[in-house]
XYZ file of C-alpha atoms in Angstrom:
318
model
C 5.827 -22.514 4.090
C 2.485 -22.635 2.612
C 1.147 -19.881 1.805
C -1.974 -18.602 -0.365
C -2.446 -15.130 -2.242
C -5.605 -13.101 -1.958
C -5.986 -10.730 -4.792
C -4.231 -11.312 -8.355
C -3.584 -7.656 -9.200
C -0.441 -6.801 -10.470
C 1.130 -6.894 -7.014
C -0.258 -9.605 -6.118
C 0.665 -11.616 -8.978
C 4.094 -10.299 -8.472
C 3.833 -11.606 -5.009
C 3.035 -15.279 -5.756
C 6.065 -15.190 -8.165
C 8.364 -13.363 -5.784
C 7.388 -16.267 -2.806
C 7.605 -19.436 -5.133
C 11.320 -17.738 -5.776
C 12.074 -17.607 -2.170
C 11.064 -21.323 -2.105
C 7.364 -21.149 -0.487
C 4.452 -23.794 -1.763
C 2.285 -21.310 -3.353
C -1.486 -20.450 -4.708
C -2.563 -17.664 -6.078
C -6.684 -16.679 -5.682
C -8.696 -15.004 -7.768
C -12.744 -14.755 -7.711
C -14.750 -16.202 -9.920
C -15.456 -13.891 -13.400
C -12.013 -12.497 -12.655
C -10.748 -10.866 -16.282
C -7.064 -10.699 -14.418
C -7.555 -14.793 -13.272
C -8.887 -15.428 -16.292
C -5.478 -14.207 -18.423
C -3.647 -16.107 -15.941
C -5.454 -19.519 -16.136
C -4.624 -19.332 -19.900
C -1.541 -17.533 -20.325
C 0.317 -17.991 -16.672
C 1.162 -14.104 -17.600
C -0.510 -10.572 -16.843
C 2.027 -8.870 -19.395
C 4.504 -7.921 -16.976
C 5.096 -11.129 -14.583
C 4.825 -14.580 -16.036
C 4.079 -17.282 -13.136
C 5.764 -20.773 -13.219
C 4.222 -23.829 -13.078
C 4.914 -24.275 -9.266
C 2.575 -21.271 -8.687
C -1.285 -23.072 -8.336
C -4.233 -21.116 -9.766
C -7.299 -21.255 -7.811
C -10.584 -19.342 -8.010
C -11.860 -21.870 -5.371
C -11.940 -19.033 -2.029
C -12.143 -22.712 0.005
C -9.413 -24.173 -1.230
C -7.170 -20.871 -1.145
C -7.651 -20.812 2.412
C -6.788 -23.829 3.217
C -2.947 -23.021 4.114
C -2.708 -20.728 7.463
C -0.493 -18.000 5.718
C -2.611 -15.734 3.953
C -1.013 -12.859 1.799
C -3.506 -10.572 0.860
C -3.540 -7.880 -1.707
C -6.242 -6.848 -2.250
C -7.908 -2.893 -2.448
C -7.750 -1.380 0.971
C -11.445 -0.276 0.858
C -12.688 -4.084 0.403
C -10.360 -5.801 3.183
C -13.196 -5.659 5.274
C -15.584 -7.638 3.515
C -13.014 -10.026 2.774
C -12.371 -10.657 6.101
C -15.809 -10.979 6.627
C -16.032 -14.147 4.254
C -12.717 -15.281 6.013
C -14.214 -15.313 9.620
C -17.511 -17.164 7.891
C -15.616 -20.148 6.121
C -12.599 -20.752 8.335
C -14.613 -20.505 11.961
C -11.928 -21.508 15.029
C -9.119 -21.796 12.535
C -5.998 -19.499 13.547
C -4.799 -18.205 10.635
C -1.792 -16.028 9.964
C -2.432 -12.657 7.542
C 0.334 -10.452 5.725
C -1.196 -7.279 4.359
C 0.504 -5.684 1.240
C -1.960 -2.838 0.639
C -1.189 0.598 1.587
C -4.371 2.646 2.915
C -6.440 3.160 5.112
C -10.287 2.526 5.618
C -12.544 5.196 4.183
C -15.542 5.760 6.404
C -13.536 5.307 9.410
C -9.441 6.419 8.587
C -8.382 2.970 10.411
C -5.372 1.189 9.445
C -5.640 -2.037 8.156
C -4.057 -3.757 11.108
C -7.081 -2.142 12.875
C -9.168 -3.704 10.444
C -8.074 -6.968 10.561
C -8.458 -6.977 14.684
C -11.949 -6.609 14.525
C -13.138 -9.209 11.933
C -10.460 -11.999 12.629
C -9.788 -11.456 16.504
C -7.773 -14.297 16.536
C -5.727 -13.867 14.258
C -1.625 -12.817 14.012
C -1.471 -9.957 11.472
C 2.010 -8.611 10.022
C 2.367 -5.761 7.494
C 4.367 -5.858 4.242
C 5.320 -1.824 3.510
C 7.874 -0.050 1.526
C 9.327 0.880 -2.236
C 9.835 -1.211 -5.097
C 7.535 -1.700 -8.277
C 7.371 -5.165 -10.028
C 8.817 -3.978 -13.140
C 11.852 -3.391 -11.090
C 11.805 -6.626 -9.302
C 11.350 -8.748 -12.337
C 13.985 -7.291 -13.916
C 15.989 -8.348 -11.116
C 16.754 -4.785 -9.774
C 16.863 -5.070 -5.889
C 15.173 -3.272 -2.933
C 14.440 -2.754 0.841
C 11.079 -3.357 2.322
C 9.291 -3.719 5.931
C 7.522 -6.038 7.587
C 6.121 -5.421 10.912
C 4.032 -6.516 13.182
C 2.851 -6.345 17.099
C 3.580 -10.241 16.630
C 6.992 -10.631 17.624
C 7.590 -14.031 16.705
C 5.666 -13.720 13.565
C 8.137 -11.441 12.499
C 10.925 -12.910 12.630
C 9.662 -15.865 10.910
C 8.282 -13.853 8.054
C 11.177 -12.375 7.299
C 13.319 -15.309 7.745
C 11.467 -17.010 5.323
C 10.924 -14.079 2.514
C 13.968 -12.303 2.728
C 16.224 -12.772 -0.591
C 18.691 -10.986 -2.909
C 15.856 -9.410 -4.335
C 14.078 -7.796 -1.644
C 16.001 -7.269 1.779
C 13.668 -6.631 4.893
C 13.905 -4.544 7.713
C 12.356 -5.351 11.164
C 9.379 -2.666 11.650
C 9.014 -1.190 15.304
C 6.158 1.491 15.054
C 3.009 -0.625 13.305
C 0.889 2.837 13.578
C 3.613 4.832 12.407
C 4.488 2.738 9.256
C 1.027 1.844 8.249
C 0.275 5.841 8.512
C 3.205 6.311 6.768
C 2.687 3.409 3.962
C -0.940 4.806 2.806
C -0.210 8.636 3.150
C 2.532 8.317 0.648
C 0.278 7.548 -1.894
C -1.789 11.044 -0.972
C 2.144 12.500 -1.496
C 1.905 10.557 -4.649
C -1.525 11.876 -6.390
C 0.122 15.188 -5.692
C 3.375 14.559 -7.303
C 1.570 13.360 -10.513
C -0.562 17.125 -10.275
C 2.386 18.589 -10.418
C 3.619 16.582 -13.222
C 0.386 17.466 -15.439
C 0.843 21.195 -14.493
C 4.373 21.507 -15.465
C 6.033 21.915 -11.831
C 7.853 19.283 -11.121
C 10.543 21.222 -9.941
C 8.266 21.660 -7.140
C 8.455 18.466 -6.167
C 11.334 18.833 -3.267
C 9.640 21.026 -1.589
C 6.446 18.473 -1.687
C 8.383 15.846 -0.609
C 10.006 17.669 2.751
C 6.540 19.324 3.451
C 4.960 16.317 2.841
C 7.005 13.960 5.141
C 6.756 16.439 8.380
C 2.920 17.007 8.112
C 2.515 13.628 8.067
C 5.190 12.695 11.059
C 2.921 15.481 13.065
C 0.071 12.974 12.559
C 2.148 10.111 13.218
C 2.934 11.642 16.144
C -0.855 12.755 17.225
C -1.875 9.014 17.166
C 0.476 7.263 18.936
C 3.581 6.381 16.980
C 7.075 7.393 16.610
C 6.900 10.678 14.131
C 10.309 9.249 13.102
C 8.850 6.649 10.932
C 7.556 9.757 8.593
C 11.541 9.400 7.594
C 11.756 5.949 7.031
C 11.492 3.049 4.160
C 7.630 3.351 4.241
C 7.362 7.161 3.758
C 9.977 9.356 2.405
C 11.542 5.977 1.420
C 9.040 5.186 -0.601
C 8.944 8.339 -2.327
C 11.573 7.622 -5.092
C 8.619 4.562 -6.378
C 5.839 7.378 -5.979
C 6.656 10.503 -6.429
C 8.987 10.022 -9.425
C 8.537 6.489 -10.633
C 6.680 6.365 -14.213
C 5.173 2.932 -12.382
C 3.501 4.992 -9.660
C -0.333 4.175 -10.049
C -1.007 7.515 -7.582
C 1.448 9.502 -9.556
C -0.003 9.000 -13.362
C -3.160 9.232 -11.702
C -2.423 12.997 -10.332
C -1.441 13.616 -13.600
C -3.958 12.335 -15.814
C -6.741 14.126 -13.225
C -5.082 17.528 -13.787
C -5.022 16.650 -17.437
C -8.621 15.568 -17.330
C -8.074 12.330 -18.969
C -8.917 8.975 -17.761
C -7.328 6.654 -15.609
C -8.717 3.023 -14.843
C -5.981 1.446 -12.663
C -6.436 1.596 -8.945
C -4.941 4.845 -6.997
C -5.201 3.668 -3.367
C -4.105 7.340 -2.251
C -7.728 8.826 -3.919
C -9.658 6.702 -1.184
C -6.932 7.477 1.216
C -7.075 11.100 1.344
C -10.681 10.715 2.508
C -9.515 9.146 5.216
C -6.809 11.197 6.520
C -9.210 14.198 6.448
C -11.165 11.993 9.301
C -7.986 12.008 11.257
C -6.867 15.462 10.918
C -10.536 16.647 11.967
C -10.466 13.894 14.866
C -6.515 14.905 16.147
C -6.566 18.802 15.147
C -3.422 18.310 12.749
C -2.824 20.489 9.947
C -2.412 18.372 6.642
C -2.239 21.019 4.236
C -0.912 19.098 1.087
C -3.572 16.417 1.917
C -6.384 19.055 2.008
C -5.320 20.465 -1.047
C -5.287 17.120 -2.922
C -8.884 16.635 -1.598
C -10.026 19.768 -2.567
C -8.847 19.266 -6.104
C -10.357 15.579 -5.942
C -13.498 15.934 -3.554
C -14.621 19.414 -4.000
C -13.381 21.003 -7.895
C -11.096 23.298 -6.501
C -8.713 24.302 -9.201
C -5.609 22.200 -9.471
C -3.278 25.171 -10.268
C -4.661 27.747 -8.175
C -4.719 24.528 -4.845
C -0.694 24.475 -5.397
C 0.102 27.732 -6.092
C -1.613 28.349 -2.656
C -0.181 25.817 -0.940
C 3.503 27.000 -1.780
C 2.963 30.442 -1.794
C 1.111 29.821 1.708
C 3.192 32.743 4.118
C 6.471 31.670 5.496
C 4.783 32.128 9.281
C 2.400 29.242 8.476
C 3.662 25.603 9.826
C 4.561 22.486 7.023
């Protein structure tokens, strides 16, 4: 298969290696003035993944979307615009996009399936979900992960073609639930890393079964199966959030509580602005999620926010 990579982040670096492995024809895009593309056009290497010379380089947007498999990862708040220069260079050409972000959009709290319905109608969209950081993978330490997609048939070919030792995949069945799932993990996440910074980590179980039933409630309130809230791209994922020393969301929680600085991308701080659109729009209770953007969003104080939301009274629903 084909295939180009949008976005030459860390995952999606890792992604270009991880598909020239399973034996696709690969590029990898970065724009123009890129610092990241720019330490890969000279060293093939961001540090922690090192791309062979099978992998093509391009920071030609044209050229990198020239194959009909795009895999793009890329921040969740700028698929849109992306899209948008898609739709304007590849007019009338069907092209085929799998998503490895986890969030959702801010101004609007639609998933990026949503997203990609509404700039590139004709288009077949899959997902790409679950655990696994590429230090792991590199290092040749295994994992599950999800693809799914309303697509049927694009499915099973996806995962035909990039399942491997490394990574197994499981068939998806509940797009809403598992995107919902994918990006409010990260919120769980950003929390986690609070609690880290504040010396409570033995808090962290009950975070993590709180965490996964508010957010099957909301599952549930828009349309998908609440059981997905207990599945590979939400409480599966937690182990590579809430624990993980890799977790972007997690050091980020803790370095926010510590009030030092953090430059790498959290997806979960966009994300929780989101899901506070969705619980005002569906009336569901996301108490750890309000807290999170309280401490964020509004100063509320990170250790009196926590210490309220576990002390909250034992009538109150989690």
């Amino acid at each position: 298969m084909k295939i180009s990579v949008l976005g030459c982040g860390r995952w999606g670096t890792f992604l270009a290696w991880y598909l020239d492995r399973s034996g696709q024809q690969v590029s990898l895009y970065g724009r123009p003035g890129s610092a990241r593309m720019e330490a890969l056009l000279r060293t093939r290497s961001n540090g922690v993944t090192t791309l062979p010379q099978t992998v093509a380089l391009t920071q030609s947007l044209e050229n990198a979307l020239e194959p009909a498999t795009l895999v793009v990862s890329v921040g969740s708040q700028s698929l849109r615009s992306l899209l948008r220069e898609i739709a304007a260079r590849t007019p009338g050409r069907e092209k085929r996009l799998v998503l490895c972000m986890k969030g959702l959009e801010t101004g609007t709290g639609k998933r990026l399936s949503t997203i990609v319905e509404e700039e590139l109608p004709g288009a077949r969209a899959a997902v790409w979900l679950g655990p696994g950081h590429v230090q792991e993978f590199t290092a040749g330490i295994p994992n599950c992960m999800v693809l799914d997609s309303r697509d049927e048939e694009l499915k099973e070919e996806l995962i035909a073609a990039f399942s491997s030792r490394l990574i197994r995949f499981y068939y998806g069945r509940d797009l809403i639930g598992n995107e919902i799932g994918g990006a409010s993990k990260n919120v769980i996440g950003i929390a986690a890393g609070m609690l880290d910074g504040l010396g409570l980590s033995s808090l962290k179980g009950a975070l993590m079964s709180r965490g996964t039933r508010e957010i099957a409630r909301l599952i549930k309130s828009l349309g998908g199966n609440e059981l997905s809230a207990y599945g590979l791209c939400h409480l599966g994922d937690y182990e590579a959030t809430v624990f993980s020393p890799y977790s972007h969301n997690r050091q980020y929680g803790e370095a926010f509580v510590k009030g030092e600085p953090y430059n790498a991308l959290a997806e979960g701080r966009a994300t929780v602005q989101a899901l506070m659109l969705l619980a005002d729009q569906t009336g569901v209770a996301l108490p750890i999620c309000q807290a999170v953007h309280q401490v964020l969003y509004q100063g509320a104080d990170p250790r009196e926010t926590l210490d309220g939301l576990f002390s909250r009274s034992l009538k109150q629903e989690f």
